[in-house]
Amino acid sequence: MAKVTRRKKFWRVLRRKLFKPLLYATGLSLLLYLIIGNAVIQRRVVEVQAPRFLITRISESFDETEFMHLLLTAQELLKLPKASSQLLDFVQEPFPGKCPPYLKEQLNRMNWEPQAFLVRVHRLFKMYDVYDRIVRLDDTISFLSKEVEEGRLPVAIVSQIEILKKERMAIIGKDISQEEFDFVSEYNGLILRLKHL
């Protein structure tokens, strides 16, 4: 009888001191493993997952939303040192340009296919060149008009000023639309930074 009670007591103590803590530790370890494993798997799925949409269309046509997105993307990339240097080299290349892997990854993250981005950047540069030409014409017209008004130049120059005004209007109709001109006028600082740095 004493042997039976000793054995029962031994098993009871063994269960209480060894099996229950072992069971709790195993359960807690399994729970932690599931939580951490799930977090790692979800993070990997999010990182590998392709963006919901990717601008892949190779086009030079002006779409204000796309070009605004282009400028925002360029602004974000210029803040990253590695991406900034790669971007400034990439936008100077002729189409189709070779995009460095890190820059390609950043562009994809911002929903751009590199060649589509490059085509639009080149279009932006062309628009800026035309805008710059118009601004120079405006400055010339303004200067000449002021000189004629103040009597420092002969009145015959007025016909030349009219020719310059007609040239300006022809450029806005033929080489750049009014919408494109307004867009470049508003964001010319960022475009210039992207073009010349």
Coordinates of N, CA and C in Angstrom, one line a residue:
M1 N 0.8 -1.2 0.0 CA 0.0 0.0 0.0 C 0.9 1.3 0.0
A2 N 1.9 1.2 0.8 CA 2.8 2.4 0.9 C 3.6 2.6 -0.5
K3 N 3.8 1.4 -1.1 CA 4.5 1.5 -2.4 C 3.6 2.1 -3.5
V4 N 2.3 1.8 -3.4 CA 1.4 2.4 -4.4 C 1.2 3.9 -4.2
T5 N 1.1 4.3 -2.9 CA 1.0 5.7 -2.7 C 2.2 6.5 -3.1
R6 N 3.4 5.9 -2.8 CA 4.6 6.5 -3.2 C 4.7 6.7 -4.7
R7 N 4.3 5.6 -5.4 CA 4.3 5.7 -6.9 C 3.4 6.8 -7.4
K8 N 2.2 6.8 -6.8 CA 1.2 7.9 -7.2 C 1.7 9.3 -6.9
K9 N 2.3 9.4 -5.8 CA 2.9 10.7 -5.4 C 4.0 11.1 -6.3
F10 N 4.8 10.1 -6.7 CA 6.0 10.3 -7.6 C 5.4 10.8 -9.0
W11 N 4.4 10.2 -9.5 CA 3.8 10.5 -10.8 C 3.1 11.9 -10.8
R12 N 2.5 12.1 -9.6 CA 1.8 13.4 -9.4 C 2.8 14.6 -9.4
V13 N 3.9 14.4 -8.7 CA 5.0 15.4 -8.6 C 5.6 15.5 -10.0
L14 N 5.9 14.4 -10.6 CA 6.5 14.4 -12.0 C 5.7 15.2 -13.0
R15 N 4.3 15.0 -12.9 CA 3.4 15.7 -13.8 C 3.4 17.2 -13.5
R16 N 3.4 17.5 -12.2 CA 3.3 18.9 -11.8 C 4.6 19.6 -12.0
K17 N 5.7 19.0 -11.8 CA 7.1 19.7 -11.8 C 7.7 19.6 -13.2
L18 N 7.4 18.6 -14.0 CA 8.1 18.4 -15.3 C 7.1 18.5 -16.5
F19 N 6.0 17.7 -16.5 CA 5.2 17.6 -17.7 C 4.4 18.9 -17.9
K20 N 3.8 19.5 -16.9 CA 3.0 20.8 -17.1 C 3.9 21.9 -17.6
P21 N 5.1 22.2 -17.0 CA 6.0 23.2 -17.5 C 6.4 22.9 -18.9
L22 N 6.8 21.6 -19.2 CA 7.2 21.2 -20.5 C 6.1 21.5 -21.5
L23 N 4.9 21.1 -21.2 CA 3.7 21.3 -22.0 C 3.5 22.8 -22.3
Y24 N 3.5 23.6 -21.2 CA 3.3 25.1 -21.4 C 4.5 25.7 -22.3
A25 N 5.7 25.3 -22.0 CA 6.8 25.8 -22.8 C 6.7 25.4 -24.3
T26 N 6.3 24.2 -24.5 CA 6.1 23.7 -25.9 C 5.0 24.5 -26.6
G27 N 3.9 24.7 -25.9 CA 2.7 25.4 -26.4 C 3.1 26.9 -26.7
L28 N 3.8 27.5 -25.8 CA 4.2 28.9 -26.0 C 5.2 29.0 -27.1
S29 N 6.2 28.1 -27.2 CA 7.1 28.1 -28.3 C 6.4 27.9 -29.7
L30 N 5.4 27.0 -29.7 CA 4.7 26.8 -31.0 C 3.9 28.1 -31.3
L31 N 3.3 28.7 -30.4 CA 2.6 29.9 -30.6 C 3.5 31.1 -31.1
L32 N 4.7 31.2 -30.5 CA 5.6 32.2 -30.9 C 6.1 31.9 -32.3
Y33 N 6.4 30.6 -32.6 CA 6.8 30.2 -33.9 C 5.8 30.6 -35.0
L34 N 4.5 30.3 -34.7 CA 3.5 30.6 -35.7 C 3.3 32.1 -35.9
I35 N 3.4 32.9 -34.8 CA 3.3 34.4 -34.9 C 4.5 34.9 -35.7
I36 N 5.7 34.6 -35.4 CA 6.9 35.1 -36.1 C 6.9 34.6 -37.5
G37 N 6.7 33.3 -37.7 CA 6.7 32.8 -39.0 C 5.6 33.4 -39.9
N38 N 4.5 33.7 -39.4 CA 3.4 34.4 -40.2 C 3.8 35.8 -40.6
A39 N 4.5 36.5 -39.6 CA 4.9 37.9 -39.9 C 6.0 37.9 -41.0
V40 N 6.9 36.9 -40.9 CA 8.0 36.8 -41.9 C 7.4 36.5 -43.3
I41 N 6.5 35.6 -43.3 CA 5.9 35.1 -44.6 C 5.1 36.3 -45.2
Q42 N 4.3 37.0 -44.4 CA 3.6 38.1 -44.9 C 4.5 39.2 -45.4
R43 N 5.6 39.5 -44.7 CA 6.5 40.5 -45.1 C 7.1 40.1 -46.5
R44 N 7.5 38.9 -46.6 CA 8.1 38.4 -47.9 C 7.1 38.5 -49.0
V45 N 5.8 38.2 -48.8 CA 4.8 38.3 -49.8 C 4.6 39.7 -50.2
V46 N 4.6 40.6 -49.2 CA 4.4 42.1 -49.6 C 5.6 42.6 -50.4
E47 N 6.8 42.2 -50.0 CA 8.0 42.7 -50.7 C 8.0 42.1 -52.2
V48 N 7.7 40.8 -52.3 CA 7.8 40.2 -53.6 C 6.6 40.6 -54.5
Q49 N 5.5 40.9 -53.9 CA 4.3 41.2 -54.7 C 4.5 42.4 -55.6
A50 N 4.0 42.2 -56.8 CA 4.2 43.2 -57.9 C 3.2 44.4 -57.5
P51 N 3.5 45.6 -58.0 CA 2.6 46.7 -57.7 C 1.2 46.4 -58.4
R52 N 0.2 47.1 -57.9 CA -1.1 46.9 -58.4 C -1.2 47.3 -59.9
F53 N -0.5 48.4 -60.3 CA -0.5 48.8 -61.7 C 0.9 49.3 -62.0
L54 N 1.3 49.2 -63.2 CA 2.6 49.6 -63.6 C 2.5 50.4 -64.9
I55 N 3.0 51.6 -65.0 CA 2.9 52.4 -66.2 C 3.9 51.8 -67.2
T56 N 3.5 51.1 -68.2 CA 4.4 50.5 -69.1 C 4.3 51.1 -70.5
R57 N 3.2 51.9 -70.8 CA 3.0 52.4 -72.1 C 4.1 53.4 -72.5
I58 N 4.7 53.1 -73.7 CA 5.7 53.9 -74.2 C 5.1 55.0 -75.1
S59 N 5.0 56.2 -74.5 CA 4.3 57.3 -75.2 C 4.8 58.6 -74.8
E60 N 4.9 59.5 -75.8 CA 5.3 60.9 -75.5 C 4.1 61.8 -75.4
S61 N 2.9 61.3 -75.5 CA 1.7 62.2 -75.4 C 1.7 62.7 -73.9
F62 N 1.2 64.0 -73.8 CA 1.1 64.7 -72.5 C -0.1 64.3 -71.8
D63 N 0.1 63.7 -70.6 CA -1.0 63.4 -69.7 C -0.6 64.1 -68.4
E64 N -1.3 65.1 -67.9 CA -0.9 65.8 -66.7 C -0.8 65.0 -65.5
T65 N -1.6 64.0 -65.3 CA -1.6 63.1 -64.2 C -0.3 62.3 -64.2
E66 N 0.0 61.7 -65.3 CA 1.3 60.9 -65.5 C 2.5 61.7 -65.3
F67 N 2.5 62.9 -65.8 CA 3.7 63.8 -65.7 C 3.8 64.3 -64.3
M68 N 2.7 64.5 -63.6 CA 2.8 64.9 -62.2 C 3.4 63.8 -61.4
H69 N 2.9 62.6 -61.7 CA 3.4 61.4 -61.0 C 4.9 61.2 -61.3
L70 N 5.3 61.5 -62.5 CA 6.7 61.4 -62.9 C 7.5 62.4 -62.1
L71 N 7.1 63.6 -61.9 CA 7.8 64.6 -61.1 C 7.9 64.2 -59.6
L72 N 6.8 63.7 -59.1 CA 6.8 63.2 -57.7 C 7.7 62.1 -57.5
T73 N 7.8 61.1 -58.5 CA 8.7 60.0 -58.4 C 10.1 60.5 -58.5
A74 N 10.4 61.5 -59.4 CA 11.8 62.0 -59.5 C 12.2 62.7 -58.2
Q75 N 11.2 63.4 -57.6 CA 11.5 64.1 -56.4 C 11.9 63.2 -55.2
E76 N 11.1 62.1 -55.2 CA 11.4 61.0 -54.1 C 12.7 60.4 -54.4
L77 N 13.0 60.1 -55.6 CA 14.3 59.4 -56.0 C 15.5 60.3 -55.7
L78 N 15.3 61.6 -55.9 CA 16.4 62.5 -55.7 C 16.8 62.7 -54.2
K79 N 15.9 62.2 -53.4 CA 16.2 62.2 -51.9 C 17.0 61.1 -51.5
L80 N 17.0 60.0 -52.3 CA 17.8 58.8 -52.0 C 19.2 58.9 -52.7
P81 N 20.3 58.9 -51.9 CA 21.6 59.2 -52.5 C 22.0 58.2 -53.7
K82 N 21.8 56.9 -53.4 CA 22.2 55.9 -54.5 C 21.2 56.1 -55.7
A83 N 19.9 56.1 -55.4 CA 19.0 56.3 -56.5 C 19.2 57.6 -57.3
S84 N 19.5 58.6 -56.5 CA 19.7 60.0 -57.1 C 20.8 59.9 -58.2
S85 N 21.9 59.4 -57.9 CA 23.0 59.4 -58.8 C 22.7 58.5 -60.0
Q86 N 22.0 57.4 -59.8 CA 21.7 56.5 -60.9 C 20.6 57.1 -61.8
L87 N 19.7 57.8 -61.1 CA 18.6 58.5 -61.9 C 19.2 59.5 -62.8
L88 N 20.1 60.3 -62.3 CA 20.6 61.4 -63.1 C 21.4 60.9 -64.3
D89 N 22.1 59.7 -64.1 CA 22.8 59.1 -65.2 C 21.8 58.5 -66.2
F90 N 20.7 57.9 -65.7 CA 19.8 57.2 -66.5 C 19.0 58.1 -67.4
V91 N 18.6 59.3 -66.9 CA 17.7 60.2 -67.7 C 18.5 60.9 -68.8
Q92 N 19.8 60.8 -68.8 CA 20.7 61.4 -69.8 C 20.9 60.4 -71.0
E93 N 20.6 59.2 -70.8 CA 20.8 58.2 -71.8 C 19.7 58.2 -72.9
P94 N 20.1 57.9 -74.1 CA 19.0 57.9 -75.2 C 18.1 56.6 -75.0
F95 N 16.9 56.7 -75.5 CA 16.0 55.6 -75.4 C 16.4 54.5 -76.4
P96 N 16.3 53.2 -76.1 CA 16.1 52.6 -74.7 C 17.4 52.6 -73.9
G97 N 17.3 53.1 -72.7 CA 18.5 53.2 -71.9 C 18.6 52.0 -70.9
K98 N 19.8 51.7 -70.5 CA 20.0 50.6 -69.5 C 19.8 51.1 -68.1
C99 N 18.8 50.5 -67.4 CA 18.5 51.0 -66.1 C 19.2 50.1 -65.1
P100 N 19.9 50.7 -64.1 CA 20.6 50.0 -63.0 C 19.5 49.2 -62.2
P101 N 19.9 48.0 -61.7 CA 18.9 47.2 -60.9 C 18.3 48.0 -59.7
Y102 N 19.1 48.7 -59.0 CA 18.5 49.4 -57.8 C 17.5 50.4 -58.2
L103 N 17.8 51.2 -59.3 CA 16.9 52.2 -59.7 C 15.6 51.6 -60.3
K104 N 15.8 50.4 -61.0 CA 14.7 49.7 -61.6 C 13.7 49.3 -60.5
E105 N 14.3 48.8 -59.4 CA 13.5 48.3 -58.3 C 12.7 49.5 -57.7
Q106 N 13.4 50.7 -57.5 CA 12.7 51.8 -57.0 C 11.6 52.4 -57.9
L107 N 11.9 52.3 -59.2 CA 10.9 52.8 -60.2 C 9.7 51.9 -60.1
N108 N 9.9 50.5 -60.1 CA 8.8 49.6 -60.0 C 8.0 49.8 -58.7
R109 N 8.7 50.1 -57.6 CA 8.0 50.4 -56.4 C 7.1 51.6 -56.5
M110 N 7.5 52.5 -57.4 CA 6.6 53.7 -57.6 C 5.8 53.6 -58.8
N111 N 5.6 52.4 -59.3 CA 4.7 52.0 -60.4 C 5.1 52.5 -61.8
W112 N 6.4 52.5 -62.0 CA 7.0 52.9 -63.3 C 7.8 51.8 -63.9
E113 N 7.6 51.5 -65.2 CA 8.5 50.6 -65.9 C 9.6 51.6 -66.4
P114 N 10.9 51.2 -66.3 CA 11.9 52.2 -66.5 C 11.9 52.8 -67.9
Q115 N 11.6 52.1 -69.0 CA 11.6 52.7 -70.3 C 10.5 53.7 -70.5
A116 N 9.3 53.4 -69.9 CA 8.2 54.3 -70.0 C 8.5 55.6 -69.2
F117 N 9.2 55.4 -68.1 CA 9.7 56.6 -67.4 C 10.6 57.4 -68.2
L118 N 11.6 56.8 -68.8 CA 12.6 57.4 -69.6 C 12.0 58.2 -70.8
V119 N 11.1 57.6 -71.5 CA 10.4 58.3 -72.6 C 9.7 59.6 -72.1
R120 N 9.0 59.5 -71.0 CA 8.3 60.7 -70.5 C 9.3 61.8 -70.0
V121 N 10.4 61.3 -69.4 CA 11.4 62.3 -69.0 C 12.0 63.1 -70.2
H122 N 12.3 62.3 -71.3 CA 12.8 63.0 -72.5 C 11.8 63.9 -73.1
R123 N 10.5 63.5 -73.0 CA 9.4 64.4 -73.5 C 9.4 65.7 -72.6
L124 N 9.6 65.5 -71.3 CA 9.6 66.6 -70.4 C 10.7 67.6 -70.7
F125 N 11.9 67.0 -71.0 CA 13.0 67.9 -71.4 C 12.8 68.7 -72.7
K126 N 12.1 68.0 -73.6 CA 11.8 68.7 -74.9 C 10.8 69.9 -74.6
M127 N 9.8 69.6 -73.8 CA 8.9 70.6 -73.4 C 9.6 71.8 -72.7
Y128 N 10.5 71.4 -71.9 CA 11.2 72.5 -71.1 C 12.1 73.4 -72.1
D129 N 12.7 72.7 -73.1 CA 13.5 73.5 -74.1 C 12.6 74.5 -74.8
V130 N 11.4 74.0 -75.2 CA 10.5 74.9 -75.9 C 10.0 76.0 -75.0
Y131 N 9.7 75.7 -73.8 CA 9.3 76.6 -72.7 C 10.4 77.7 -72.6
D132 N 11.6 77.3 -72.5 CA 12.7 78.2 -72.3 C 12.8 79.1 -73.5
R133 N 12.6 78.6 -74.7 CA 12.7 79.5 -75.9 C 11.6 80.5 -75.8
I134 N 10.4 80.1 -75.4 CA 9.3 81.1 -75.3 C 9.5 82.2 -74.2
V135 N 10.1 81.7 -73.1 CA 10.4 82.7 -72.0 C 11.5 83.7 -72.5
R136 N 12.4 83.2 -73.3 CA 13.5 84.2 -73.8 C 12.8 85.1 -74.8
L137 N 11.9 84.6 -75.6 CA 11.1 85.5 -76.6 C 10.3 86.6 -75.8
D138 N 9.7 86.1 -74.7 CA 8.9 87.0 -73.9 C 9.8 88.1 -73.3
D139 N 11.0 87.7 -72.8 CA 11.9 88.7 -72.2 C 12.4 89.7 -73.3
T140 N 12.6 89.2 -74.5 CA 13.1 90.0 -75.6 C 12.0 91.0 -76.0
I141 N 10.7 90.5 -76.1 CA 9.6 91.4 -76.5 C 9.4 92.4 -75.4
S142 N 9.4 92.0 -74.1 CA 9.3 93.0 -73.0 C 10.4 94.0 -73.0
F143 N 11.6 93.6 -73.2 CA 12.7 94.6 -73.3 C 12.6 95.6 -74.4
L144 N 12.3 95.1 -75.6 CA 12.2 95.9 -76.8 C 11.0 96.9 -76.6
S145 N 9.9 96.4 -76.1 CA 8.7 97.3 -75.9 C 9.0 98.4 -75.0
K146 N 9.7 98.1 -73.9 CA 10.1 99.1 -72.9 C 11.0 100.1 -73.5
E147 N 12.0 99.6 -74.3 CA 12.9 100.6 -74.9 C 12.2 101.5 -75.9
V148 N 11.3 101.0 -76.7 CA 10.5 101.8 -77.6 C 9.7 102.8 -76.9
E149 N 9.0 102.4 -75.8 CA 8.2 103.3 -75.0 C 9.0 104.4 -74.4
E150 N 10.2 104.1 -74.0 CA 11.0 105.2 -73.3 C 11.8 106.0 -74.4
G151 N 11.6 105.7 -75.6 CA 12.2 106.5 -76.7 C 13.7 106.2 -77.0
R152 N 14.2 105.1 -76.5 CA 15.6 104.7 -76.7 C 15.8 104.0 -78.1
L153 N 14.7 103.4 -78.5 CA 14.7 102.7 -79.8 C 13.7 103.4 -80.8
P154 N 13.9 103.3 -82.1 CA 13.0 103.9 -83.0 C 11.6 103.1 -83.0
V155 N 10.6 103.8 -83.4 CA 9.2 103.2 -83.5 C 9.2 102.1 -84.5
A156 N 10.1 102.1 -85.5 CA 10.1 101.1 -86.5 C 10.3 99.7 -85.9
I157 N 10.9 99.6 -84.7 CA 11.1 98.3 -84.1 C 9.8 97.6 -83.7
V158 N 8.7 98.4 -83.6 CA 7.4 97.8 -83.3 C 7.0 96.7 -84.2
S159 N 7.4 96.8 -85.5 CA 7.1 95.8 -86.5 C 7.8 94.5 -86.2
Q160 N 9.1 94.7 -85.7 CA 9.9 93.5 -85.3 C 9.3 92.8 -84.1
I161 N 8.8 93.7 -83.2 CA 8.2 93.1 -81.9 C 6.9 92.3 -82.3
E162 N 6.2 92.8 -83.3 CA 5.0 92.0 -83.7 C 5.4 90.7 -84.4
I163 N 6.5 90.7 -85.1 CA 7.0 89.4 -85.7 C 7.3 88.4 -84.6
L164 N 8.0 89.0 -83.5 CA 8.4 88.1 -82.4 C 7.1 87.6 -81.7
K165 N 6.1 88.4 -81.6 CA 4.9 87.9 -80.9 C 4.2 86.8 -81.7
K166 N 4.2 87.0 -83.1 CA 3.6 86.0 -84.0 C 4.4 84.7 -83.8
E167 N 5.7 84.8 -83.8 CA 6.6 83.6 -83.6 C 6.3 82.9 -82.3
R168 N 6.1 83.7 -81.3 CA 5.7 83.1 -79.9 C 4.4 82.3 -80.0
M169 N 3.4 82.9 -80.7 CA 2.1 82.3 -80.8 C 2.2 81.0 -81.6
A170 N 3.0 81.1 -82.7 CA 3.2 79.9 -83.5 C 3.8 78.7 -82.8
I171 N 4.8 79.1 -81.9 CA 5.5 78.0 -81.2 C 4.5 77.4 -80.2
I172 N 3.7 78.2 -79.5 CA 2.7 77.6 -78.6 C 1.7 76.7 -79.3
G173 N 1.3 77.0 -80.5 CA 0.4 76.2 -81.2 C 1.0 75.0 -81.8
K174 N 2.3 75.1 -82.3 CA 2.9 74.0 -83.0 C 3.8 73.1 -82.2
D175 N 4.7 73.6 -81.4 CA 5.7 72.9 -80.7 C 5.3 72.5 -79.2
I176 N 4.4 73.2 -78.7 CA 3.9 73.0 -77.3 C 2.5 73.5 -77.1
S177 N 1.7 72.7 -76.4 CA 0.3 73.2 -76.2 C 0.3 74.2 -75.0
Q178 N -0.8 74.9 -74.8 CA -0.9 75.8 -73.7 C -0.9 75.1 -72.4
E179 N -1.5 73.9 -72.4 CA -1.5 73.1 -71.2 C -0.1 72.6 -70.8
E180 N 0.7 72.2 -71.8 CA 2.0 71.8 -71.5 C 2.9 73.0 -71.0
F181 N 2.7 74.1 -71.7 CA 3.4 75.3 -71.3 C 3.1 75.7 -69.8
D182 N 1.8 75.7 -69.4 CA 1.5 76.0 -68.1 C 2.1 75.0 -67.1
F183 N 2.1 73.7 -67.5 CA 2.6 72.7 -66.6 C 4.1 72.9 -66.4
V184 N 4.9 73.1 -67.5 CA 6.3 73.4 -67.3 C 6.6 74.7 -66.6
S185 N 5.8 75.7 -66.8 CA 5.9 76.9 -66.1 C 5.8 76.8 -64.6
E186 N 4.9 75.9 -64.2 CA 4.6 75.7 -62.8 C 5.8 74.9 -62.1
Y187 N 6.3 73.9 -62.9 CA 7.3 73.0 -62.3 C 8.7 73.1 -62.9
N188 N 9.0 74.2 -63.4 CA 10.3 74.3 -64.2 C 11.5 74.1 -63.3
G189 N 11.4 74.5 -62.0 CA 12.6 74.3 -61.1 C 13.0 72.8 -61.0
L190 N 12.0 72.0 -60.8 CA 12.3 70.5 -60.6 C 12.7 69.9 -61.9
I191 N 12.1 70.4 -63.0 CA 12.5 69.8 -64.3 C 14.0 70.2 -64.6
L192 N 14.3 71.5 -64.3 CA 15.7 72.0 -64.5 C 16.7 71.2 -63.7
R193 N 16.3 70.9 -62.4 CA 17.2 70.1 -61.6 C 17.4 68.7 -62.1
L194 N 16.4 68.1 -62.6 CA 16.5 66.8 -63.2 C 17.3 66.8 -64.5
K195 N 17.2 67.9 -65.2 CA 17.8 68.0 -66.5 C 19.3 68.3 -66.4
H196 N 19.7 69.1 -65.5 CA 21.1 69.6 -65.5 C 22.0 69.1 -64.3
L197 N 21.4 68.4 -63.3 CA 22.3 67.9 -62.2 C 23.1 66.7 -62.7

